PDB file of C-alpha atoms in Angstrom:
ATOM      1  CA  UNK R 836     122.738 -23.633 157.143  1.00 50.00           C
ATOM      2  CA  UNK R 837     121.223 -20.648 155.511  1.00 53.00           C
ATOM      3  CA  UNK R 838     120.406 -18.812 158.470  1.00 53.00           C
ATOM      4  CA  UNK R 839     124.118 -19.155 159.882  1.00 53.00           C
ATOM      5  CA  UNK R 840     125.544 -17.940 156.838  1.00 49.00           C
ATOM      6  CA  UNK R 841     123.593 -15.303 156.166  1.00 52.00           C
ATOM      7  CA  UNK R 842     124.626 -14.019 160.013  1.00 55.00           C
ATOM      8  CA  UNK R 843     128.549 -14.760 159.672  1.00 61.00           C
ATOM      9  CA  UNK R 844     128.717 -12.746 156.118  1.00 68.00           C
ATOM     10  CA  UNK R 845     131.517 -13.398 153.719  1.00 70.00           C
ATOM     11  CA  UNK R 846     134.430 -15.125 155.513  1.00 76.00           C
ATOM     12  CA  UNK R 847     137.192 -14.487 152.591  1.00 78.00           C
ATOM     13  CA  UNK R 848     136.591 -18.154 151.312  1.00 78.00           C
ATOM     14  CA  UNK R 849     136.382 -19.401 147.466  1.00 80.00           C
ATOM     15  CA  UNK R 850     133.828 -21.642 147.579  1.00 82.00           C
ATOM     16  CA  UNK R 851     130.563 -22.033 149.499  1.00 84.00           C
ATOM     17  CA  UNK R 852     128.048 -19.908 151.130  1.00 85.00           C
ATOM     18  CA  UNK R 853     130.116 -17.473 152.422  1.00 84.00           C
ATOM     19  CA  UNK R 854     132.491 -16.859 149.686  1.00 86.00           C
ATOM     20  CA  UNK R 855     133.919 -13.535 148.592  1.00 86.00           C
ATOM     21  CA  UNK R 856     136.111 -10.505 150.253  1.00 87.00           C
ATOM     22  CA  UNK R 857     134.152  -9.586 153.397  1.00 86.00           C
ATOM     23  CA  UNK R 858     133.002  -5.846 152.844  1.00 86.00           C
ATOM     24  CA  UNK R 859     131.239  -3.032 154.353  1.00 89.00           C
ATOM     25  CA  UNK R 860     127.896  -2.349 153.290  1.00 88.00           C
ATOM     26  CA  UNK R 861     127.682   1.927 152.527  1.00 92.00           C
ATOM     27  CA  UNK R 862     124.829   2.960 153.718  1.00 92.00           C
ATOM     28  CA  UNK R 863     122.171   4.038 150.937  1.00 90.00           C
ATOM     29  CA  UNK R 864     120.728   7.790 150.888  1.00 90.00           C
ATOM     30  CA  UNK R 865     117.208   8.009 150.792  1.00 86.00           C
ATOM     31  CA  UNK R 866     115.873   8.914 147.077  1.00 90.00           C
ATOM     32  CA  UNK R 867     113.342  11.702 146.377  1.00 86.00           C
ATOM     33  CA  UNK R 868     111.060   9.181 145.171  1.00 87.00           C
ATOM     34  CA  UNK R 869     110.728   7.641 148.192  1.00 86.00           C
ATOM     35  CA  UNK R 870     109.536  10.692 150.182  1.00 84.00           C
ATOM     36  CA  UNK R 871     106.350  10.586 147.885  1.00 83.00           C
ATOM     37  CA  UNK R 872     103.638  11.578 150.102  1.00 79.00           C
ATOM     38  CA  UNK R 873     105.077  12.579 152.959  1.00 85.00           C
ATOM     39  CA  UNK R 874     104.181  16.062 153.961  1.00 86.00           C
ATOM     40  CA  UNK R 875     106.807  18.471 155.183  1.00 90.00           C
ATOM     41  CA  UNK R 876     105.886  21.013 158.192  1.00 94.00           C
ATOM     42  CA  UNK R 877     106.048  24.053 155.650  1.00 95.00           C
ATOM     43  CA  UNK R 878     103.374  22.614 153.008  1.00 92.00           C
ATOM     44  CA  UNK R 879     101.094  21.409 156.197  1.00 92.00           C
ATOM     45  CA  UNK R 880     101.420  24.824 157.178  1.00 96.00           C
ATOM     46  CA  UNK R 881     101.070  26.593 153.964  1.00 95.00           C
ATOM     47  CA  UNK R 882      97.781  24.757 153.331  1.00 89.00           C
ATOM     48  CA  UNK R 883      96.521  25.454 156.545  1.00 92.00           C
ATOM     49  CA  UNK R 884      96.959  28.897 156.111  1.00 95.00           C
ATOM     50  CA  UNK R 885      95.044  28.504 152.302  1.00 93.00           C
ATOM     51  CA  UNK R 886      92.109  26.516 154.096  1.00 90.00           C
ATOM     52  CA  UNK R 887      91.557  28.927 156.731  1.00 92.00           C
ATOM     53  CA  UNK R 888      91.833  32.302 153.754  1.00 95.00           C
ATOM     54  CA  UNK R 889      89.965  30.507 151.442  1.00 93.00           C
ATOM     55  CA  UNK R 890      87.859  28.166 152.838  1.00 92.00           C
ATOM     56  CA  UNK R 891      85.771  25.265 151.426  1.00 91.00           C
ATOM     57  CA  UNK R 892      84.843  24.641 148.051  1.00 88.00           C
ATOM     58  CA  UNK R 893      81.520  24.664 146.783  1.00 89.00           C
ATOM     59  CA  UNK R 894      81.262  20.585 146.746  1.00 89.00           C
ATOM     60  CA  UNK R 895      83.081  20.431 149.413  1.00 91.00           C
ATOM     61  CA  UNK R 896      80.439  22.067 151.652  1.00 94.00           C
ATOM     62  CA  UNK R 897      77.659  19.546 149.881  1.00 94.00           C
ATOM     63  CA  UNK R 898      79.602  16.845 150.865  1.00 94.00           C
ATOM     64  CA  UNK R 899      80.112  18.252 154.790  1.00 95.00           C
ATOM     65  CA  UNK R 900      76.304  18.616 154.542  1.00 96.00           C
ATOM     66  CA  UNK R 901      75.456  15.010 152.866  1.00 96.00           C
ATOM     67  CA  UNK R 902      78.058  13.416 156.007  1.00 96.00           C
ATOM     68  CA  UNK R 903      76.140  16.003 158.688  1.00 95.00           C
ATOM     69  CA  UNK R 904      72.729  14.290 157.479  1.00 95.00           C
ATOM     70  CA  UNK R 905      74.287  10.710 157.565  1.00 91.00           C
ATOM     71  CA  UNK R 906      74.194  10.234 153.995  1.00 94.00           C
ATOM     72  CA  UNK R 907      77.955   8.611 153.588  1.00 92.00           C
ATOM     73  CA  UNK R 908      77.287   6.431 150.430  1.00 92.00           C
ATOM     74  CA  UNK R 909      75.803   9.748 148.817  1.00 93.00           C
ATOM     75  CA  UNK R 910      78.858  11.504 149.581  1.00 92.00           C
ATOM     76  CA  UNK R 911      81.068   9.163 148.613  1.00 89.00           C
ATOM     77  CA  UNK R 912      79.634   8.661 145.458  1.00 88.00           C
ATOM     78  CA  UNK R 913      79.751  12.403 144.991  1.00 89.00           C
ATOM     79  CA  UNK R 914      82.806  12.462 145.912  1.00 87.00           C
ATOM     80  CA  UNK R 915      84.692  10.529 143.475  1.00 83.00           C
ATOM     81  CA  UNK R 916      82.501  12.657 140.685  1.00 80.00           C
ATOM     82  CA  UNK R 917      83.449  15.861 140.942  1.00 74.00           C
ATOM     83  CA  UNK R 918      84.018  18.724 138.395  1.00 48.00           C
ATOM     84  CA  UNK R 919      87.181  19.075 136.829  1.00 48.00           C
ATOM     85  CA  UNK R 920      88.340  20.903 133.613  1.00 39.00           C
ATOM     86  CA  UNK R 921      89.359  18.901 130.554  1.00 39.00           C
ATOM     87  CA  UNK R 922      91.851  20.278 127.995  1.00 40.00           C
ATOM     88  CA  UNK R 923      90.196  18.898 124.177  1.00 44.00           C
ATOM     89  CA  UNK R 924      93.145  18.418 122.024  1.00 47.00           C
ATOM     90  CA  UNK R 925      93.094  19.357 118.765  1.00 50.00           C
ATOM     91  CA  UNK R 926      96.920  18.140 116.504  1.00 51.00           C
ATOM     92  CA  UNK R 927      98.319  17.707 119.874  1.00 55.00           C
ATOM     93  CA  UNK R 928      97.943  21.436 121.444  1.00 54.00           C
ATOM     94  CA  UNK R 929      95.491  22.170 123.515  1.00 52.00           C
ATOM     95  CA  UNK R 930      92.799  25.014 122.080  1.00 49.00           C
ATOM     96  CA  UNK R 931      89.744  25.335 124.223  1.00 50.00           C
ATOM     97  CA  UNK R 932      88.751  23.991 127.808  1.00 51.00           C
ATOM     98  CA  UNK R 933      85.775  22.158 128.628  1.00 49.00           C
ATOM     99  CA  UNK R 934      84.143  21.808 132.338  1.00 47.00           C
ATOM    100  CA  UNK R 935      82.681  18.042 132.347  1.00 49.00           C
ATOM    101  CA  UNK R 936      81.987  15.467 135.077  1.00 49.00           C
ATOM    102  CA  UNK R 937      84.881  13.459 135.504  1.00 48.00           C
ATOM    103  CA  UNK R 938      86.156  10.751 138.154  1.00 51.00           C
ATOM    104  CA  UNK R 939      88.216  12.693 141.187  1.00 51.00           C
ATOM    105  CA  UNK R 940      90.556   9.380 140.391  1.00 64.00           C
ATOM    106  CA  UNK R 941      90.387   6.581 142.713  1.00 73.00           C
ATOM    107  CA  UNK R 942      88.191   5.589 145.733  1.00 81.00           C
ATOM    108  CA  UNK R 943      91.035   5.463 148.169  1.00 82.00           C
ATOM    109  CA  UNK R 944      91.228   9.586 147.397  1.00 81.00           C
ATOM    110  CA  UNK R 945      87.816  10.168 147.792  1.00 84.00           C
ATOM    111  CA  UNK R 946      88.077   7.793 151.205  1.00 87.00           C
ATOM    112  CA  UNK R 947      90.585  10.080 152.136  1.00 86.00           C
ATOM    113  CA  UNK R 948      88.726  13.680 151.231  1.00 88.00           C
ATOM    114  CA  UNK R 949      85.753  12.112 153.335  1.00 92.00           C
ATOM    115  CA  UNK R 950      87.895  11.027 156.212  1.00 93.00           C
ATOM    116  CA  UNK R 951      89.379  14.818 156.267  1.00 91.00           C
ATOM    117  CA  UNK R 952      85.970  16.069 156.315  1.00 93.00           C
ATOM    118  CA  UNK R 953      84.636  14.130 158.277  1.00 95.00           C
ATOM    119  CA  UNK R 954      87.654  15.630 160.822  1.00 95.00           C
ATOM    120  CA  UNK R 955      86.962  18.744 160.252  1.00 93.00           C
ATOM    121  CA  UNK R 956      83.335  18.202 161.167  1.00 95.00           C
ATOM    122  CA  UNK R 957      83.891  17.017 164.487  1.00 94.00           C
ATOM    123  CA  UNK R 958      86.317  19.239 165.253  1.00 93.00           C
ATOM    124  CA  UNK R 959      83.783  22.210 164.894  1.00 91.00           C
ATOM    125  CA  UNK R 960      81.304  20.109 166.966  1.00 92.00           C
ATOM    126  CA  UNK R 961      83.759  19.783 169.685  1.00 92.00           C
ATOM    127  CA  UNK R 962      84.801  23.602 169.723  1.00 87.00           C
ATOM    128  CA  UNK R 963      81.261  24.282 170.162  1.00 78.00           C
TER     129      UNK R 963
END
């Protein structure tokens, strides 16, 4: 019963299943939000452009080296520690910065700087 109604719609009835004025569903825009993530041609270009000016950071070449020398749970775990600067508050306003060892933020993104290293790494051993 459920299955028939929900492919007939709204039939103009009062009661039942299929009650109500049959309408047109308007077709939804997509919101902003839901583009999260997806990367545009321009920024895959732009940072292309970065990469290849300004090359690889200092951890990321350990890391290249530590995959190179089959050492993936080392890199991993270095990885997801990774220097990053950390604002000490002080009433609320930020006075003086402090470089400290902190978590990159998840796993999954230090899965997924691995898995673009690890790219790049057999990319250069196939141009070769």
């Amino acid at each position: 019963m459920h299955a028939f109604s929900a492919a007939v719609g709204t039939l103009d009835l009062r009661h039942g299943l299929n009650k109500g004025h049959p309408t047109t569903p308007i077709a939804q825009a997509v919101r902003p939000s839901q583009r999260k993530g997806i990367q545009s041609a321009r920024t895959k270009f732009v940072r292309s452009v970065v990469r290849e000016v300004a090359g690889f950071s200092p951890y990321e070449r350990r890391v290249m080296e530590l995959l190179r020398n089959s050492k993936d749970k080392k890199a991993r775990k270095f990885t997801k520690k990774r220097v990053s600067v950390v604002f000490r508050e002080c009433d609320g306003h930020r006075i003086d910065r402090d470089v400290r060892f902190l978590q990159l933020g998840t796993l999954l993104r230090a899965k997924r700087k691995l898995e673009e290293l690890s790219t790049i790494i057999q990319e250069s051993r196939r141009a070769h």
